[in-house]
Coordinates of C-alpha atoms and ligand atoms in Angstrom, one line a residue:
M1 CA -77.2 -11.1 -102.9
R2 CA -75.8 -10.8 -106.6
E3 CA -79.0 -8.9 -107.5
R4 CA -78.8 -6.6 -104.5
L5 CA -75.2 -5.8 -105.2
L6 CA -75.9 -5.2 -108.8
A7 CA -78.7 -2.9 -107.9
A8 CA -76.5 -0.9 -105.5
E9 CA -73.6 -0.4 -108.0
K10 CA -72.8 3.3 -108.4
V11 CA -69.2 3.5 -109.4
K12 CA -67.4 2.5 -112.5
A13 CA -63.7 3.3 -113.3
I14 CA -63.1 1.5 -116.6
D15 CA -65.2 1.9 -119.8
W16 CA -64.4 0.2 -123.1
R17 CA -66.6 2.2 -125.5
N18 CA -66.3 2.8 -129.4
G19 CA -63.1 1.0 -129.6
V20 CA -61.3 3.2 -127.0
L21 CA -60.5 3.1 -123.4
H22 CA -62.2 5.6 -121.1
L23 CA -60.7 5.8 -117.6
L24 CA -62.0 7.8 -114.6
D25 CA -59.0 9.9 -113.5
Q26 CA -58.5 8.7 -109.9
R27 CA -55.9 11.2 -109.1
L28 CA -58.7 13.9 -109.2
L29 CA -61.3 12.1 -106.9
P30 CA -63.2 12.9 -104.8
F31 CA -63.3 16.4 -106.1
E32 CA -63.7 15.9 -109.9
E33 CA -65.1 13.2 -112.0
R34 CA -63.1 13.4 -115.1
W35 CA -62.8 10.7 -117.6
C36 CA -59.7 10.4 -119.8
V37 CA -59.6 8.7 -123.2
C38 CA -56.7 6.3 -124.0
E39 CA -56.1 5.7 -127.6
S40 CA -52.8 3.9 -127.6
A41 CA -50.9 1.2 -125.6
A42 CA -48.5 3.9 -124.5
A43 CA -51.3 6.1 -123.3
V44 CA -52.6 3.2 -121.1
A45 CA -49.1 2.4 -119.9
E46 CA -48.8 6.1 -118.8
A47 CA -52.1 6.1 -117.1
I48 CA -51.1 3.0 -115.1
R49 CA -47.6 4.5 -114.2
G50 CA -49.1 7.8 -113.3
M51 CA -51.9 6.2 -111.2
L52 CA -54.8 7.6 -113.2
V53 CA -56.0 4.0 -113.0
R54 CA -54.8 1.9 -110.0
G55 CA -55.7 -1.3 -108.0
A56 CA -54.3 -4.7 -109.0
P57 CA -57.3 -6.0 -111.1
A58 CA -57.9 -2.6 -112.7
I59 CA -54.5 -2.2 -114.0
G60 CA -54.6 -5.8 -115.4
I61 CA -57.9 -5.0 -117.3
S62 CA -56.6 -1.7 -118.5
A63 CA -53.4 -3.3 -119.9
A64 CA -55.5 -5.9 -121.7
Y65 CA -57.4 -3.0 -123.4
G66 CA -54.2 -1.3 -124.0
L67 CA -52.8 -4.4 -125.9
V68 CA -55.9 -4.2 -128.1
L69 CA -55.2 -0.5 -128.9
G70 CA -51.7 -1.5 -129.7
A71 CA -52.7 -4.3 -132.0
R72 CA -55.0 -2.0 -133.9
A73 CA -52.2 0.6 -134.5
R74 CA -49.7 -2.3 -135.5
L75 CA -52.1 -3.9 -137.9
A76 CA -52.8 -0.6 -139.6
A77 CA -49.1 -0.1 -140.0
G78 CA -48.8 -3.4 -141.8
G79 CA -45.8 -5.6 -141.9
D80 CA -45.0 -8.1 -139.2
W81 CA -47.6 -6.6 -136.7
Q82 CA -47.1 -9.4 -134.1
A83 CA -43.4 -8.7 -133.8
A84 CA -44.1 -5.0 -133.6
L85 CA -46.8 -5.6 -130.9
E86 CA -44.0 -6.9 -128.6
A87 CA -43.0 -3.3 -128.0
D88 CA -46.5 -2.7 -126.6
F89 CA -46.3 -5.8 -124.4
Q90 CA -43.1 -4.4 -123.0
V91 CA -44.2 -0.9 -122.4
L92 CA -47.4 -2.2 -120.6
A93 CA -45.4 -4.6 -118.5
D94 CA -43.0 -2.0 -117.5
S95 CA -45.7 0.3 -116.1
R96 CA -45.8 -1.1 -112.5
P97 CA -43.9 -4.0 -111.0
T98 CA -45.8 -5.4 -108.0
A99 CA -49.4 -6.4 -108.9
V100 CA -49.2 -9.7 -110.8
N101 CA -52.7 -9.1 -112.4
L102 CA -50.9 -6.8 -114.9
F103 CA -48.6 -9.7 -116.1
W104 CA -51.4 -12.2 -115.7
A105 CA -53.6 -10.2 -118.2
L106 CA -50.8 -9.6 -120.6
N107 CA -50.0 -13.3 -120.6
R108 CA -53.6 -14.2 -121.2
M109 CA -53.6 -11.8 -124.3
R110 CA -50.4 -13.4 -125.5
E111 CA -51.8 -16.9 -125.2
R112 CA -54.9 -15.8 -127.1
L113 CA -52.8 -14.4 -129.8
Q114 CA -50.9 -17.5 -130.1
R115 CA -54.2 -19.6 -130.5
L116 CA -55.3 -17.4 -133.6
K117 CA -56.4 -19.4 -136.5
V118 CA -56.3 -18.7 -140.2
G119 CA -59.5 -16.6 -141.0
D120 CA -59.8 -15.2 -137.5
D121 CA -60.1 -11.4 -137.2
P122 CA -57.2 -10.7 -134.8
L123 CA -58.6 -7.4 -133.5
A124 CA -62.0 -8.8 -132.8
V125 CA -60.4 -11.9 -131.0
L126 CA -58.2 -9.7 -128.8
E127 CA -61.0 -7.3 -128.1
A128 CA -63.2 -10.2 -127.0
E129 CA -60.5 -11.5 -124.7
A130 CA -60.0 -8.2 -123.1
V131 CA -63.7 -7.7 -122.5
A132 CA -63.8 -11.4 -121.1
I133 CA -61.0 -10.5 -118.7
H134 CA -63.0 -7.4 -117.5
D135 CA -66.3 -9.3 -117.2
S136 CA -64.8 -12.2 -115.3
D137 CA -63.1 -9.9 -112.8
R138 CA -66.6 -8.4 -112.0
E139 CA -68.2 -11.9 -111.8
A140 CA -65.2 -13.1 -109.4
N141 CA -65.9 -10.0 -107.1
L142 CA -69.6 -11.0 -106.9
T143 CA -68.7 -14.5 -105.9
M144 CA -66.1 -13.4 -103.3
A145 CA -68.6 -11.0 -101.8
Q146 CA -71.0 -13.9 -101.1
L147 CA -68.1 -16.1 -99.7
G148 CA -66.8 -13.2 -97.6
V149 CA -70.2 -12.6 -96.1
D150 CA -70.7 -16.2 -95.3
L151 CA -67.5 -16.2 -93.4
I152 CA -68.4 -13.1 -91.5
R153 CA -71.9 -14.6 -90.7
Q154 CA -70.3 -17.7 -89.4
H155 CA -68.6 -15.7 -86.8
Q156 CA -71.2 -13.0 -85.9
G157 CA -74.9 -12.3 -86.6
N158 CA -75.1 -8.8 -85.6
P159 CA -73.5 -5.6 -87.1
Q160 CA -69.8 -5.1 -86.1
P161 CA -67.2 -2.5 -86.8
L162 CA -64.6 -3.5 -89.5
L163 CA -61.4 -1.9 -90.7
T164 CA -60.0 -1.7 -94.2
H165 CA -56.9 -0.3 -95.9
C166 CA -56.2 1.3 -99.2
N167 CA -58.9 1.2 -101.9
T168 CA -60.2 -2.2 -103.1
G169 CA -63.5 -1.1 -104.5
A170 CA -65.1 -0.6 -107.9
L171 CA -62.3 1.8 -108.6
A172 CA -59.6 -0.7 -108.2
T173 CA -61.3 -3.6 -110.1
G174 CA -63.7 -4.5 -112.9
G175 CA -66.6 -3.7 -110.7
F176 CA -67.8 -3.9 -107.0
G177 CA -64.4 -4.6 -105.5
T178 CA -62.6 -7.3 -103.7
A179 CA -62.4 -6.5 -100.0
L180 CA -64.8 -3.6 -100.4
G181 CA -67.1 -5.8 -102.4
V182 CA -67.3 -8.2 -99.2
I183 CA -67.8 -5.0 -97.1
R184 CA -70.6 -3.7 -99.4
A185 CA -72.3 -7.0 -99.3
A186 CA -71.8 -7.6 -95.6
Y187 CA -73.5 -4.1 -95.1
L188 CA -76.5 -5.1 -97.3
E189 CA -76.8 -8.2 -95.1
G190 CA -76.8 -6.0 -91.8
L191 CA -73.5 -7.3 -90.7
V192 CA -71.5 -3.9 -90.7
E193 CA -72.1 -1.3 -88.1
R194 CA -69.2 1.0 -89.3
V195 CA -66.2 0.9 -91.6
Y196 CA -63.0 2.4 -90.3
A197 CA -60.9 3.3 -93.3
D198 CA -57.3 3.9 -93.0
E199 CA -56.4 7.1 -94.9
T200 CA -53.4 5.1 -96.5
R201 CA -50.5 7.4 -96.6
P202 CA -48.9 8.6 -98.8
W203 CA -51.3 8.4 -101.8
L204 CA -54.4 8.6 -99.7
Q205 CA -56.4 5.9 -101.4
G206 CA -58.5 5.5 -98.3
A207 CA -59.2 9.1 -97.7
R208 CA -59.9 10.0 -101.4
L209 CA -61.3 6.8 -102.8
T210 CA -62.6 4.3 -100.2
A211 CA -64.3 7.0 -98.2
W212 CA -65.9 8.5 -101.3
E213 CA -67.2 5.1 -102.6
L214 CA -68.7 4.0 -99.2
A215 CA -70.3 7.5 -98.7
L216 CA -71.9 7.4 -102.0
E217 CA -73.8 4.2 -101.0
G218 CA -74.6 5.6 -97.6
I219 CA -72.4 3.0 -95.7
P220 CA -71.3 4.5 -92.3
V221 CA -67.5 5.2 -92.7
S222 CA -65.0 7.0 -90.5
L223 CA -61.6 7.8 -91.8
N224 CA -58.7 7.3 -89.6
A225 CA -54.9 8.0 -89.7
D226 CA -52.9 4.7 -90.5
A227 CA -51.2 5.0 -87.2
A228 CA -54.6 4.9 -85.2
A229 CA -55.4 1.3 -86.5
A230 CA -54.0 -0.5 -83.4
H231 CA -55.7 1.9 -81.0
L232 CA -59.1 1.5 -82.8
M233 CA -58.7 -2.3 -82.6
K234 CA -58.3 -2.1 -79.0
T235 CA -61.1 0.5 -78.2
K236 CA -63.8 0.2 -81.0
G237 CA -64.4 -3.5 -80.9
I238 CA -63.3 -4.1 -84.4
T239 CA -63.8 -7.8 -85.4
W240 CA -62.4 -8.1 -88.9
V241 CA -59.6 -6.3 -90.9
I242 CA -60.6 -6.9 -94.5
V243 CA -58.0 -6.1 -97.3
G244 CA -57.1 -6.8 -100.9
A245 CA -53.9 -8.1 -102.5
D246 CA -51.5 -7.3 -105.3
R247 CA -49.8 -10.6 -105.4
I248 CA -50.1 -13.7 -103.4
T249 CA -47.3 -16.2 -103.6
A250 CA -47.4 -20.0 -103.5
N251 CA -47.0 -20.2 -99.8
G252 CA -49.7 -17.7 -99.1
D253 CA -47.8 -14.7 -98.3
V254 CA -49.5 -11.5 -99.5
A255 CA -48.2 -8.2 -101.0
N256 CA -50.6 -5.3 -100.5
K257 CA -50.5 -1.6 -99.9
I258 CA -47.9 -0.4 -97.6
G259 CA -49.2 -0.6 -93.9
T260 CA -51.0 -3.9 -94.5
Y261 CA -48.3 -5.9 -92.6
Q262 CA -48.5 -3.9 -89.5
L263 CA -52.3 -4.2 -89.6
A264 CA -52.0 -8.0 -89.6
V265 CA -49.5 -7.9 -86.8
N266 CA -51.7 -5.7 -84.7
A267 CA -54.9 -7.8 -85.7
M268 CA -53.2 -10.9 -84.3
H269 CA -52.2 -9.1 -81.1
H270 CA -55.9 -7.9 -80.6
G271 CA -57.5 -11.2 -81.7
V272 CA -59.1 -9.4 -84.7
R273 CA -59.7 -11.7 -87.7
F274 CA -57.7 -10.9 -90.8
M275 CA -59.3 -11.5 -94.3
V276 CA -57.6 -11.1 -97.7
V277 CA -59.9 -11.0 -100.6
A278 CA -58.4 -11.4 -104.1
P279 CA -59.3 -13.1 -107.4
S280 CA -57.1 -16.0 -108.5
S281 CA -55.5 -13.7 -111.1
T282 CA -53.6 -12.2 -108.1
I283 CA -52.1 -15.6 -107.2
D284 CA -48.5 -16.0 -108.5
M285 CA -47.7 -19.7 -108.1
A286 CA -44.4 -19.1 -109.8
L287 CA -43.0 -17.2 -106.7
E288 CA -42.3 -19.4 -103.7
S289 CA -42.7 -16.7 -101.0
G290 CA -43.2 -13.0 -100.6
D291 CA -39.4 -12.6 -100.4
D292 CA -39.4 -13.0 -104.3
I293 CA -41.9 -10.1 -104.8
V294 CA -40.5 -6.8 -106.4
I295 CA -41.8 -4.0 -104.2
E296 CA -42.4 -0.8 -106.1
E297 CA -40.7 2.2 -104.8
R298 CA -42.2 5.5 -105.8
D299 CA -40.9 9.1 -105.8
G300 CA -40.2 10.3 -102.3
R301 CA -42.0 13.5 -103.2
E302 CA -45.3 11.6 -102.4
L303 CA -44.1 11.8 -98.8
L304 CA -42.3 15.0 -98.7
E305 CA -45.2 17.0 -100.3
L306 CA -48.8 17.4 -99.8
A307 CA -50.9 18.6 -102.8
G308 CA -47.5 19.9 -104.4
Q309 CA -46.5 21.8 -101.2
R310 CA -43.4 20.8 -99.4
V311 CA -44.3 19.7 -95.7
A312 CA -41.1 17.8 -94.7
A313 CA -37.6 19.0 -93.7
D314 CA -34.8 18.9 -96.3
V315 CA -34.2 15.1 -96.0
A316 CA -34.3 12.0 -98.3
A317 CA -37.4 9.9 -98.2
V318 CA -38.0 6.2 -98.6
N319 CA -41.2 5.3 -100.2
P320 CA -41.9 1.6 -100.7
V321 CA -45.6 1.3 -101.6
F322 CA -46.4 -2.2 -100.8
D323 CA -45.4 -4.7 -98.1
I324 CA -45.5 -8.4 -97.5
T325 CA -47.8 -9.9 -94.9
P326 CA -46.6 -13.3 -94.0
A327 CA -49.1 -16.2 -94.5
D328 CA -49.1 -17.1 -90.8
L329 CA -50.7 -13.8 -90.0
I330 CA -53.6 -14.4 -92.3
D331 CA -56.9 -16.1 -91.1
F332 CA -58.5 -16.4 -94.5
I333 CA -57.8 -15.9 -98.2
V334 CA -61.1 -15.4 -100.2
T335 CA -61.0 -16.0 -104.0
E336 CA -63.6 -16.9 -106.6
K337 CA -62.3 -20.5 -106.4
G338 CA -63.0 -20.7 -102.7
V339 CA -61.8 -19.8 -99.3
V340 CA -58.3 -20.8 -97.8
E341 CA -58.2 -20.8 -94.0
R342 CA -54.7 -20.3 -92.4
P343 CA -53.0 -20.4 -95.9
D344 CA -49.9 -22.5 -96.5
A345 CA -48.3 -24.0 -99.6
A346 CA -50.3 -27.1 -99.7
K347 CA -53.6 -25.3 -99.3
M348 CA -52.8 -22.8 -102.0
A349 CA -51.8 -25.5 -104.5
Q350 CA -55.2 -27.3 -103.7
L351 CA -57.0 -24.0 -104.3
M352 CA -55.4 -23.4 -107.6
C353 CA -56.5 -26.9 -108.8
R354 CA -60.2 -26.0 -108.2
K355 CA -62.5 -24.5 -110.8
R356 CA -64.0 -21.0 -110.4
L357 CA -67.3 -21.2 -108.3
H358 CA -69.2 -19.1 -110.9
Ligands
MRU1 O1 -50.9 1.5 -105.5 P1 -52.3 1.1 -105.7 O2 -53.4 2.1 -105.3 O3 -52.5 0.5 -107.1 O4 -52.5 -0.2 -104.6 C1 -53.7 -0.9 -104.5 C2 -53.7 -1.8 -103.5 O5 -52.7 -2.1 -102.8 C3 -55.0 -2.6 -103.3 O6 -55.2 -3.0 -102.0 C4 -54.8 -3.8 -104.2 O7 -54.5 -3.5 -105.5 C5 -56.1 -4.7 -104.3 S1 -57.4 -3.8 -105.1 C6 -58.6 -4.8 -105.4

């Protein structure tokens, strides 16, 4: 499976090359593949805030590289560079609030900094840590793809229609994807008849990114309005809803792209299995439940306008971009440490004690 996934890999969104961060500008897809170069922590923070790069693991990886860029500038400026670097930690942490991978990656960089020994080259150490964060995310996705496929195979042997939401693919991660990684692998194993991709209003991650990634690999995909999901579950024989996550709390509640919660409610009503795929860097054991998660609210213009053109009446808009799916609506959480069925606090605690499976 691993080799077949590696061979099928076509999309990459993050490239650390010659000491600078190259990001594929996701705002322009699918029409233009333009790479932007970030040379400072502030530039990376702006890229995350403006959604040039998006997806929970991808913003964590980018923030880690951003910190390397910050450290290089602070070291060159001399003086107490570690104290000065605090401003870069802050600007990166302030870029988006909901996905915990961002804070997880920054914490890991901070811990590595605290373990520096006399004689270490701080820049080389931080760069190696950021690269390790990036590489281990790709590896985690390969492991989760295998676990997700095993689960699907346990429940069905023939190709079935699946539904997904937002973009959880190579664009959103260090490679392959979380939910989309499972879907890719399931397709290679002959278990996917068609992928129904929610368009994912208002930013259209499904229409612009997921549809593009799947079409590039020749995986049969139909785009649907978010509001069509329940109807499709009822009429198209969908067997699985497979989504990613931005933060999973200690009790198994899941924050993910707005619209995920209503998918889970509808999936339960229609007897469709609901799978969440996320690396352990998305799990926040410090928060008891989804009620504690800060939900990002973005500019109402994302709803009121389409491609810069006003389409709505002259009213206010409310634009929460994530929601919380309660644990009791979830059949499986798939991580690189293993699978949790019908998550609850005890099972999540047990999972987090396990080692990674790769
Ligand atoms: O606002 P976005 O595009 O960053 O939101 C992305 C999502 O909600 C994804 O489903 C989630 O980050 C998982 S990506 C592997």
